[in-house]
PDB file of C-alpha atoms and ligand atoms in Angstrom:
ATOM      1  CA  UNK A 762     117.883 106.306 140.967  1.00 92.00           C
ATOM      2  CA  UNK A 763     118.887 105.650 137.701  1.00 96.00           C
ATOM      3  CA  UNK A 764     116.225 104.378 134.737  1.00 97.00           C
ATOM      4  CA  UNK A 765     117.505 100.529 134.967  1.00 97.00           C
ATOM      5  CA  UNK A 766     116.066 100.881 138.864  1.00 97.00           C
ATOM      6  CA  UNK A 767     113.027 101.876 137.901  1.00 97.00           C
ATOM      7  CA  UNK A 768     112.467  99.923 134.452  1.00 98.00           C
ATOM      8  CA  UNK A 769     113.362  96.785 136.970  1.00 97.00           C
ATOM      9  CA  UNK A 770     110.484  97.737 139.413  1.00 97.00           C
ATOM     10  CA  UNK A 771     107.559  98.031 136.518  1.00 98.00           C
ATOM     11  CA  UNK A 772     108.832  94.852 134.579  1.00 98.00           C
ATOM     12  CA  UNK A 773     108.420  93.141 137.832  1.00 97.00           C
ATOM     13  CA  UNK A 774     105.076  94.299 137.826  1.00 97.00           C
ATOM     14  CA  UNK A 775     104.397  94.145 134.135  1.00 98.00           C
ATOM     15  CA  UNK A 776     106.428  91.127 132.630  1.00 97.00           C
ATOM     16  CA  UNK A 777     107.536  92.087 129.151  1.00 97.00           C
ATOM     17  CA  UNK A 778     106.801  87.983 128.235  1.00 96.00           C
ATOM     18  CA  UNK A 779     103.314  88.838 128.883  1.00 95.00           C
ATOM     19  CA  UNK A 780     103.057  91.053 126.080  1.00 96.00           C
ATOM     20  CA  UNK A 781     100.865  90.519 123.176  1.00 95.00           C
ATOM     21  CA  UNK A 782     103.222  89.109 120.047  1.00 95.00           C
ATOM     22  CA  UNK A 783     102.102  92.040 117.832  1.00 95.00           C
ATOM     23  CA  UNK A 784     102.908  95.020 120.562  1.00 96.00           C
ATOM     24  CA  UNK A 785     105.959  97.305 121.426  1.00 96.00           C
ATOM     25  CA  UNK A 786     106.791  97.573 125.335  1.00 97.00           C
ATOM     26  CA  UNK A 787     109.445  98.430 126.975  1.00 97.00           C
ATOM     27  CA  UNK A 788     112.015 101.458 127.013  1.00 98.00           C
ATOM     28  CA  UNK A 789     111.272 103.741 123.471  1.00 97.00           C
ATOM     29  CA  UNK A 790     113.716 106.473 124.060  1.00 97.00           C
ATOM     30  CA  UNK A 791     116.359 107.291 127.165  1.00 97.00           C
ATOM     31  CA  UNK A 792     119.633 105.905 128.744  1.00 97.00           C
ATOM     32  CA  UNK A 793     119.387 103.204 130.959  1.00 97.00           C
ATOM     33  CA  UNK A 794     122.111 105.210 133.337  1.00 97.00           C
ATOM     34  CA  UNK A 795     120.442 108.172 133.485  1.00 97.00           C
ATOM     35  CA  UNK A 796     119.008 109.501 136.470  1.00 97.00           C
ATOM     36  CA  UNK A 797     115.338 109.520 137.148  1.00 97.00           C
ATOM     37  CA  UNK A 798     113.973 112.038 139.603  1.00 97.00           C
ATOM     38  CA  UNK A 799     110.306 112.566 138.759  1.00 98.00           C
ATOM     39  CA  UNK A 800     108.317 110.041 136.308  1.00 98.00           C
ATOM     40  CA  UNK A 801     105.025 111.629 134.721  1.00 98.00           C
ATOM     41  CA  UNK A 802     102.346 108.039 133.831  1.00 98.00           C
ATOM     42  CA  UNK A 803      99.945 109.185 131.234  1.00 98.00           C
ATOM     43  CA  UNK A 804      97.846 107.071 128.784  1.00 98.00           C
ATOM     44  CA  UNK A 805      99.188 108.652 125.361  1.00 98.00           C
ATOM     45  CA  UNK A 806     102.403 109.510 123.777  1.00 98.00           C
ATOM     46  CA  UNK A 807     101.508 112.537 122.337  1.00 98.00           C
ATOM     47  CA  UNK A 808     102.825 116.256 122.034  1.00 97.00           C
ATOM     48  CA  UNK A 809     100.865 117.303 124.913  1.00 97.00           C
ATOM     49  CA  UNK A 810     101.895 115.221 127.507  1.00 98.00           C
ATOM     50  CA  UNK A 811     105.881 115.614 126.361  1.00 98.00           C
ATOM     51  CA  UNK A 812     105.010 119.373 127.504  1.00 97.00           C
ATOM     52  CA  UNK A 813     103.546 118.475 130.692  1.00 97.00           C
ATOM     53  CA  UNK A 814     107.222 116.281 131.145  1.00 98.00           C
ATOM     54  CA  UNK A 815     108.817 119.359 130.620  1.00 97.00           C
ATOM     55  CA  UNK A 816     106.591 122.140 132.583  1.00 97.00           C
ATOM     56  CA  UNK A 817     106.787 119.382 135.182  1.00 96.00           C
ATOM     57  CA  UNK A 818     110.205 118.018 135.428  1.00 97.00           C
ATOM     58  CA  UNK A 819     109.704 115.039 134.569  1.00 98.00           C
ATOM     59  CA  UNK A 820     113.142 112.658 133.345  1.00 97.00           C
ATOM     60  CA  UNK A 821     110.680 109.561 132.595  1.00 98.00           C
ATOM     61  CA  UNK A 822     107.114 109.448 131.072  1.00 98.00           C
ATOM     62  CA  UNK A 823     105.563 106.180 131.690  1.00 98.00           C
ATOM     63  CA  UNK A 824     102.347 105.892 128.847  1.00 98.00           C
ATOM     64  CA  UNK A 825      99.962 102.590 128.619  1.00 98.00           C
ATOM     65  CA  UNK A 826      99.769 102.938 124.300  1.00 98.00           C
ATOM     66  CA  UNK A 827     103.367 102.193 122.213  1.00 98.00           C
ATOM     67  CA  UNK A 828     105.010 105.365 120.246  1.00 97.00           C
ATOM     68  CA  UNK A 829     105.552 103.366 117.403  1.00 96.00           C
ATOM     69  CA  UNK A 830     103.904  99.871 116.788  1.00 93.00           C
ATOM     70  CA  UNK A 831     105.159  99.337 113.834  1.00 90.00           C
ATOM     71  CA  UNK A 832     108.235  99.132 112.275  1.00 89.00           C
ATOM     72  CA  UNK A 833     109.958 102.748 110.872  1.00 93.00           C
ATOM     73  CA  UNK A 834     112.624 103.925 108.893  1.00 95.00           C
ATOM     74  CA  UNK A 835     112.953 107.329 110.128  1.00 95.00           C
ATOM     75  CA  UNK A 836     112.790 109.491 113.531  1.00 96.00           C
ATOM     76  CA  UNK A 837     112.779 112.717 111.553  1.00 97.00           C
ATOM     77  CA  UNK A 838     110.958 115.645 113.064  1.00 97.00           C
ATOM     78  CA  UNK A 839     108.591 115.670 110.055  1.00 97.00           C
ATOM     79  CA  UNK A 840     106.017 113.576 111.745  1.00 96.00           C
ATOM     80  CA  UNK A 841     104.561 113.939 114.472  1.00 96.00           C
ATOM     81  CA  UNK A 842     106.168 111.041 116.627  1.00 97.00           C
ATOM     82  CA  UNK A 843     109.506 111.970 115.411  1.00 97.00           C
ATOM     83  CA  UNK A 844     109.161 115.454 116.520  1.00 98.00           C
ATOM     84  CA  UNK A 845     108.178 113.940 120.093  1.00 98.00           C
ATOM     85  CA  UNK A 846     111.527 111.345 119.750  1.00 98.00           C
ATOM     86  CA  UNK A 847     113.281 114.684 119.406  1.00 98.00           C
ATOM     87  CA  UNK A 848     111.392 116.871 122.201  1.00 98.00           C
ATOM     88  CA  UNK A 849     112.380 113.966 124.625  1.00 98.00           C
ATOM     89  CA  UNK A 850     115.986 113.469 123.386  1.00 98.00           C
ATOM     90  CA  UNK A 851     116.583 116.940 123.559  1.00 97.00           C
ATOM     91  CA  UNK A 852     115.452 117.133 126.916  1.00 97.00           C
ATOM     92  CA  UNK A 853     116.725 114.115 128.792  1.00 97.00           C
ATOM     93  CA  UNK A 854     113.495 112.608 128.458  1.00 98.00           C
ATOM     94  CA  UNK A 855     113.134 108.515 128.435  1.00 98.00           C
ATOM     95  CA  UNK A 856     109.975 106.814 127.026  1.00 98.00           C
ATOM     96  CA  UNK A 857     109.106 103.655 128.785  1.00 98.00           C
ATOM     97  CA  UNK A 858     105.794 101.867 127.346  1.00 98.00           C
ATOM     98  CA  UNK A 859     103.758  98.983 129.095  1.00 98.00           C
ATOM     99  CA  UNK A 860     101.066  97.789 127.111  1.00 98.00           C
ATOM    100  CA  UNK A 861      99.368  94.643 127.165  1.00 97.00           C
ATOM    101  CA  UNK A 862     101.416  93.636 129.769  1.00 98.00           C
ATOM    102  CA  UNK A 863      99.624  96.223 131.895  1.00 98.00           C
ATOM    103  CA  UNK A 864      96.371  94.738 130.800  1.00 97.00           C
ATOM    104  CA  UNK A 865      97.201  91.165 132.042  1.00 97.00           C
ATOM    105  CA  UNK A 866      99.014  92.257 134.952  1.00 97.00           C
ATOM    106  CA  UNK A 867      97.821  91.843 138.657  1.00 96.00           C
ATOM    107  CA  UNK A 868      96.611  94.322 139.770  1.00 97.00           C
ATOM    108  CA  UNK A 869      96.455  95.034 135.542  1.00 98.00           C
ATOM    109  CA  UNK A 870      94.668  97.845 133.990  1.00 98.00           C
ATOM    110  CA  UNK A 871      91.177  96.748 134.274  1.00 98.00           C
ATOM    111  CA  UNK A 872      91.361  95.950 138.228  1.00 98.00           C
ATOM    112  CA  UNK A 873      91.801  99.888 138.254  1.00 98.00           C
ATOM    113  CA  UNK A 874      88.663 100.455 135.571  1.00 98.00           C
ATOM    114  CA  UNK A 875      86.454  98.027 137.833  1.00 98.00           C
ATOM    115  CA  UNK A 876      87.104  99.678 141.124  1.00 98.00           C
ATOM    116  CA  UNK A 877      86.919 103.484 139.446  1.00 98.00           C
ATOM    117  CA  UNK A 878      83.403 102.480 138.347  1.00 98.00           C
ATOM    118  CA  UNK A 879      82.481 100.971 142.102  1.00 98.00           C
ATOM    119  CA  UNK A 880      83.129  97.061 142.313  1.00 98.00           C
ATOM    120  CA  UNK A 881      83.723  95.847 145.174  1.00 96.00           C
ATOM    121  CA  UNK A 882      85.477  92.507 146.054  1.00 93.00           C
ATOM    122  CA  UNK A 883      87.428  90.149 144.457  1.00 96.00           C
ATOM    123  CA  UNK A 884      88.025  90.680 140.692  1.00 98.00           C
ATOM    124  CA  UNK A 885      89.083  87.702 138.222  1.00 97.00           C
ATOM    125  CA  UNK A 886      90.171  87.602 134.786  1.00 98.00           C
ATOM    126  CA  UNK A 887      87.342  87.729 132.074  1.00 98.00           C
ATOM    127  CA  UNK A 888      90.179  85.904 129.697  1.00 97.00           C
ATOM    128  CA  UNK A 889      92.086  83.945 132.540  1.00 97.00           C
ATOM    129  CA  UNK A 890      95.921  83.198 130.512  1.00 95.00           C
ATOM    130  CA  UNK A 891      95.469  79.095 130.863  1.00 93.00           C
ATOM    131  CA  UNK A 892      98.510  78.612 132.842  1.00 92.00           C
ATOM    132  CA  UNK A 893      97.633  81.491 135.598  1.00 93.00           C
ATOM    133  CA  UNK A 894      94.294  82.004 136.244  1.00 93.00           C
ATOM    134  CA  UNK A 895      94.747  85.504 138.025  1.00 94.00           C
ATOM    135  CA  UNK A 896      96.181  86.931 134.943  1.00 96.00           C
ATOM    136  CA  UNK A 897      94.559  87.870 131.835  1.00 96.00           C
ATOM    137  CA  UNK A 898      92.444  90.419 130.073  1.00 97.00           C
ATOM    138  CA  UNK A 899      89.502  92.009 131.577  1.00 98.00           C
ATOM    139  CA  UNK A 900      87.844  91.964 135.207  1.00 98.00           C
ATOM    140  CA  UNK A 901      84.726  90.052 136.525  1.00 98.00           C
ATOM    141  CA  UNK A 902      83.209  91.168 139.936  1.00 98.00           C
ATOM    142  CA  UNK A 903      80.375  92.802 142.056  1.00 98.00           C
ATOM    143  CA  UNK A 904      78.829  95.582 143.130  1.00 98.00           C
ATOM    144  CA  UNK A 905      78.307  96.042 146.686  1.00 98.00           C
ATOM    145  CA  UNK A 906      74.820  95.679 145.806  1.00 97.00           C
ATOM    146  CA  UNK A 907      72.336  95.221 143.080  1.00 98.00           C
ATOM    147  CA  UNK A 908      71.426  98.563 141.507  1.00 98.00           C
ATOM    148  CA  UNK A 909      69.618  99.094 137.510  1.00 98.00           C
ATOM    149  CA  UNK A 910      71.767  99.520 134.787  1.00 98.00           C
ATOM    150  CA  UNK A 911      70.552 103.396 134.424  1.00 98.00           C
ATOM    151  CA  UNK A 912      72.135 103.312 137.734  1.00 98.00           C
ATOM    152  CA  UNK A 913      75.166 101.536 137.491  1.00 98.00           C
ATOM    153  CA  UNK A 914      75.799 103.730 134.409  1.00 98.00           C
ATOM    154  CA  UNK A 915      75.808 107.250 136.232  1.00 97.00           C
ATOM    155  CA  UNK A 916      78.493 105.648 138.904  1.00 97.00           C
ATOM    156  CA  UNK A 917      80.557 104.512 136.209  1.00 98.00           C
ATOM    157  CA  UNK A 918      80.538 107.870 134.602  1.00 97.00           C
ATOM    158  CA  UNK A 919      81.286 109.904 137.792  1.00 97.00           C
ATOM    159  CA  UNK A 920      83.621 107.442 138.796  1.00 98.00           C
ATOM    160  CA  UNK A 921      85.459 107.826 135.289  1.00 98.00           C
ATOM    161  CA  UNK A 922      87.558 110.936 134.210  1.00 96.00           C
ATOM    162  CA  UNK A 923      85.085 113.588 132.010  1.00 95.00           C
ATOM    163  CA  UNK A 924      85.353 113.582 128.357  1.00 95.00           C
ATOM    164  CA  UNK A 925      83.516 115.091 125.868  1.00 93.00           C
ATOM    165  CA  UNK A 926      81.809 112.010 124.949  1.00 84.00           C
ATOM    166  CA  UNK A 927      81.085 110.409 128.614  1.00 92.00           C
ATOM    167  CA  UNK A 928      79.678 107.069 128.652  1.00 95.00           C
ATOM    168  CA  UNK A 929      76.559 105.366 125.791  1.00 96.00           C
ATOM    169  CA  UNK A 930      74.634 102.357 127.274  1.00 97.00           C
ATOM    170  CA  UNK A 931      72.806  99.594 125.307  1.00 97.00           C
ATOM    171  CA  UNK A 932      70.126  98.199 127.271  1.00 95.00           C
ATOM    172  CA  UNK A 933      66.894  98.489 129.023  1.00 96.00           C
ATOM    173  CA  UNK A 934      67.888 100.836 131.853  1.00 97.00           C
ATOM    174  CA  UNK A 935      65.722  99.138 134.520  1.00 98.00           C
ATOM    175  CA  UNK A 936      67.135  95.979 133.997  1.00 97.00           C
ATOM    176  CA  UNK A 937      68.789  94.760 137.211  1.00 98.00           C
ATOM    177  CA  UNK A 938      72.988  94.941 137.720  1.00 98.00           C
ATOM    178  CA  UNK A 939      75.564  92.811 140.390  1.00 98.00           C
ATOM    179  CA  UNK A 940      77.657  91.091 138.119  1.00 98.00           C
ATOM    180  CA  UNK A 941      79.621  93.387 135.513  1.00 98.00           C
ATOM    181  CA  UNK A 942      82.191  92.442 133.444  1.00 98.00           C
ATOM    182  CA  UNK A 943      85.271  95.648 132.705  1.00 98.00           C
ATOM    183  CA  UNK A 944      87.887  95.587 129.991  1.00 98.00           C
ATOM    184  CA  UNK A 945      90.154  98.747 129.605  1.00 98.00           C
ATOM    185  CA  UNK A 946      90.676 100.026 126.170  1.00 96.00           C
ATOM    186  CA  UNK A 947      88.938  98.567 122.979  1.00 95.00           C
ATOM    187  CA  UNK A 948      86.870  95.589 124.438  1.00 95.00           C
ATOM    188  CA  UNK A 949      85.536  94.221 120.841  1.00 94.00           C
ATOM    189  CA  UNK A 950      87.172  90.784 120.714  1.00 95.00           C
ATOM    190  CA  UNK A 951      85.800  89.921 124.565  1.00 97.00           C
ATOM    191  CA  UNK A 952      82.071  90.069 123.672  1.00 96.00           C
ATOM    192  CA  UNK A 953      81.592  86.429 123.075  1.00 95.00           C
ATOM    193  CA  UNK A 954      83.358  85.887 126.329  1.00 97.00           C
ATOM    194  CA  UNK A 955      81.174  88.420 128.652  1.00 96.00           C
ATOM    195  CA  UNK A 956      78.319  86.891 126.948  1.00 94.00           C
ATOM    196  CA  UNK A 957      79.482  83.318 128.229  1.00 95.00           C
ATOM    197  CA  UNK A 958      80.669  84.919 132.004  1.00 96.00           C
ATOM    198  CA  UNK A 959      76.919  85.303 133.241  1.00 94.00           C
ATOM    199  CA  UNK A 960      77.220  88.766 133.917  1.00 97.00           C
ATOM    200  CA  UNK A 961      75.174  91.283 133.665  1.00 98.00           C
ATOM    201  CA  UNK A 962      76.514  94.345 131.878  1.00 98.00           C
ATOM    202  CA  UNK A 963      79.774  94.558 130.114  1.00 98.00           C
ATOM    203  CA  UNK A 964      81.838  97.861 130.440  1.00 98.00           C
ATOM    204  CA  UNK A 965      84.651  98.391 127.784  1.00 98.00           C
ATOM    205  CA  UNK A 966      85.455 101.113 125.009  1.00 98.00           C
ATOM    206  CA  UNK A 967      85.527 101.840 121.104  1.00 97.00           C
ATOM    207  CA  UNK A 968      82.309  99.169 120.039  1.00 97.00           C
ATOM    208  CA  UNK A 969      81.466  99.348 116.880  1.00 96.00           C
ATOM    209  CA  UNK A 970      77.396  99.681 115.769  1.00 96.00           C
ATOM    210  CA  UNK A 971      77.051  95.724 114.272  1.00 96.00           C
ATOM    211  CA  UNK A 972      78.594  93.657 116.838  1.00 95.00           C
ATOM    212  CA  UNK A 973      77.084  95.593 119.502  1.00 95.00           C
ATOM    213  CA  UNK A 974      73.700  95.880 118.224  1.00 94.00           C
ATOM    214  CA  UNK A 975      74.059  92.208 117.468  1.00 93.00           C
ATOM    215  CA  UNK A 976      74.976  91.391 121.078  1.00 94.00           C
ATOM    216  CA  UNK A 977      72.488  93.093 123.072  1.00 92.00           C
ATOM    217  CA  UNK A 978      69.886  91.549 120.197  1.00 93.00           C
ATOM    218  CA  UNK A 979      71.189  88.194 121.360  1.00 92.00           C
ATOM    219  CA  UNK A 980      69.958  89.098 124.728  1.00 91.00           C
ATOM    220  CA  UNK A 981      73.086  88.885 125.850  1.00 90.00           C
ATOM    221  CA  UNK A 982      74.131  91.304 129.195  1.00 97.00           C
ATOM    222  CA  UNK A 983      73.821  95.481 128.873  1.00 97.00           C
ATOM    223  CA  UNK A 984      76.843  97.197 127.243  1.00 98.00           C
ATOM    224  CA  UNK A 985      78.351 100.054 128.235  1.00 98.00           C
ATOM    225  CA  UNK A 986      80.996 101.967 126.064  1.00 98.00           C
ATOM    226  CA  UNK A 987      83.047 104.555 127.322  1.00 98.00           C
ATOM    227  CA  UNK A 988      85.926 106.646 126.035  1.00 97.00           C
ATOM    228  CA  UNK A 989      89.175 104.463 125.151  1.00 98.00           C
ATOM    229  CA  UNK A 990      91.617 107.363 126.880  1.00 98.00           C
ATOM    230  CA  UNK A 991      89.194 106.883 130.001  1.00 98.00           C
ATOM    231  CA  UNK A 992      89.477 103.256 130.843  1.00 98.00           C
ATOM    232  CA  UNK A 993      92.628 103.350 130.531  1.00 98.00           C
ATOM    233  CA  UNK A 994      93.531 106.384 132.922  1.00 98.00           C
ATOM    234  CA  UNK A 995      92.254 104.983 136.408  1.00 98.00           C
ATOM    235  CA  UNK A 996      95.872 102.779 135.522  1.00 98.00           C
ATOM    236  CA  UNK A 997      98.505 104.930 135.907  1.00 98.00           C
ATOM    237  CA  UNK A 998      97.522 105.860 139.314  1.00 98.00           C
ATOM    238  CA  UNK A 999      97.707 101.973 140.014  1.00 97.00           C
ATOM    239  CA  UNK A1000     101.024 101.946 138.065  1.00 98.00           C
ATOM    240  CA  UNK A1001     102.454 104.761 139.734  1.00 97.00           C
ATOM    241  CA  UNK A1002     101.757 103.719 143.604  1.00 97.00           C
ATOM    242  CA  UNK A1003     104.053 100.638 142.725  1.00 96.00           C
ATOM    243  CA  UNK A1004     106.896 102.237 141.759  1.00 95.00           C
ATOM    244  CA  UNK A1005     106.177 104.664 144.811  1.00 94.00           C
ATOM    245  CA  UNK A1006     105.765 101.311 147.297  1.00 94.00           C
ATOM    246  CA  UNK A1007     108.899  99.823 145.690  1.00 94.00           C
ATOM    247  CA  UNK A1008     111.578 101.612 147.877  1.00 88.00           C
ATOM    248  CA  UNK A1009     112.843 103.658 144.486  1.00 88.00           C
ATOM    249  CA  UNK A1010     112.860 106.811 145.459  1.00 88.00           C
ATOM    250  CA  UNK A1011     111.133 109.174 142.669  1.00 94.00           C
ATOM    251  CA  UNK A1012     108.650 111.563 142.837  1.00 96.00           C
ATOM    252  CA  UNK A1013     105.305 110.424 140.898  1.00 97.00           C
ATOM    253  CA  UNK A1014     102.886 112.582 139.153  1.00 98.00           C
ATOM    254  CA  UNK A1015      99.744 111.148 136.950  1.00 98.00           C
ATOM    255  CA  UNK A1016      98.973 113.100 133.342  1.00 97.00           C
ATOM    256  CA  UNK A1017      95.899 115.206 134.162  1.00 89.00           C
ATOM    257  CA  UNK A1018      95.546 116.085 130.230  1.00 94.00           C
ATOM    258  CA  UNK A1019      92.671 114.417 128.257  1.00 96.00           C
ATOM    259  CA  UNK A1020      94.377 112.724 125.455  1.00 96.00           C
ATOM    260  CA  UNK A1021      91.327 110.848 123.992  1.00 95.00           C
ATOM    261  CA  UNK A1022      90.989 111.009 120.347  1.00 94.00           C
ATOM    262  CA  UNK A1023      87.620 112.341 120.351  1.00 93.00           C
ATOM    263  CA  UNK A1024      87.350 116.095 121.573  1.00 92.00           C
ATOM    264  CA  UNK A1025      83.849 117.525 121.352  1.00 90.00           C
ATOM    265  CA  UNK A1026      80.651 116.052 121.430  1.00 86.00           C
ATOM    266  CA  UNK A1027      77.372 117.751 120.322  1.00 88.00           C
TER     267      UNK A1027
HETATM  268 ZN1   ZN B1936      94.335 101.432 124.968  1.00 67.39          ZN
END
């Protein structure tokens, strides 16, 4: 298979068009007529999963965030994302990026968060796009049944990969949970609109102290905030059983390294 085959299978799944205006998808480093054998999907771009590429195999490493997002002058192993352009070059290693397409997507990055932290059912869009209403950012659905947000929050952190920082919940504990709301990745700017979905806790990652505090104040549904690198990760699984049902024939492995900013908690 060469790259072109199997950049054609995920931009079939994750439109490039779909993109936000302000993000970077698509191939970062590689050939497009080089062959791919084994593809590595992790959530980062970072030094640590290039050396998982390379103890594994890997010719492709398929990551959720951009390398660069904005514009640079220089590739120069002097910085940190220049010395990965170079680890990769160096070793026959292409970079292939699906962002926000992956969030919009169906089955998009937070079908994959709501059924790692036990909904059941059909999901919609939180933000349906206004010309395709099964596309868009975030994930409304049920549990199989109602359970308490104290709950609700212990599933969604054993159903979650560990970090050092696990999962923080805003709410009275006994309150009552069917209808949750999921957004993968930083879930700030879809408050207003979980507020306004009826639901009755809203799981997403990096809120910040005032617009939290401010929505639960509000008495608006419980919050619960987990680790960015987390909601993102129950993805690439999703991501890479696509390319393995598409007939390309590549070996698939998901990133098993934590890459989330935050390393310790006390
Ligand atoms: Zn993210």
């Amino acid at each position: 298979m060469t790259l072109t085959d199997v950049i054609e299978v995920l931009e079939a799944a994750y439109p490039p068009a779909r993109a936000e205006s302000w993000d970077a998808v698509g191939l970062v480093s590689g050939d497009p007529a080089q062959q791919v054998r084994r593809v590595l999907f992790a959530v980062d771009p970072v030094a640590a999963v290039a050396e998982e590429a390379l103890d594994c195999g890997a010719d492709l490493i398929v990551t959720h965030h951009p390398l660069y997002l904005r514009g640079t002058t220089s590739v120069a192993a002097t910085t940190p994302k220049g010395r990965l352009v170079h680890t990769l070059i160096k070793n026959d290693i292409a970079l292939y990026t699906a962002h926000t397409n992956a969030d919009v997507a169906n089955p998009g990055v937070s079908d994959a968060l709501a059924r790692a932290v036990g909904l059941a059912g059909d999901l919609v869009p939180l933000r349906p796009f206004p010309d395709d209403p099964w596309r868009g950012l975030g994930r409304v659905g049920e549990l199989p049944e109602k359970t308490t947000l104290g709950e609700f929050a212990r599933r969604a952190a054993d159903g979650l990969p560990r970090t050092s920082w696990g999962i923080r919940v805003a709410g009275d504990l006994s309150r009552p949970v069917l209808r949750v709301a999921v957004s993968g990745g930083a879930g700030d700017s879809l408050l207003g609109t979980a507020a306004a979905a009826g639901v009755d806790v809203f799981l997403t990652a990096d809120l910040r102290h005032h617009p939290a505090s401010e929505f639960v104040e509000s008495g608006g549904p419980a919050l619960i905030d987990a680790a960015h690198w987390a909601t993102e990760w129950p993805w690439l699984d999703s991501a890479a059983s696509i390319l393995r049902e598409s007939g390309v024939t590549v070996e698939t492995r998901v990133s098993a390294t934590v890459t989330d900013a935050w390393t310790r908690g006390y």
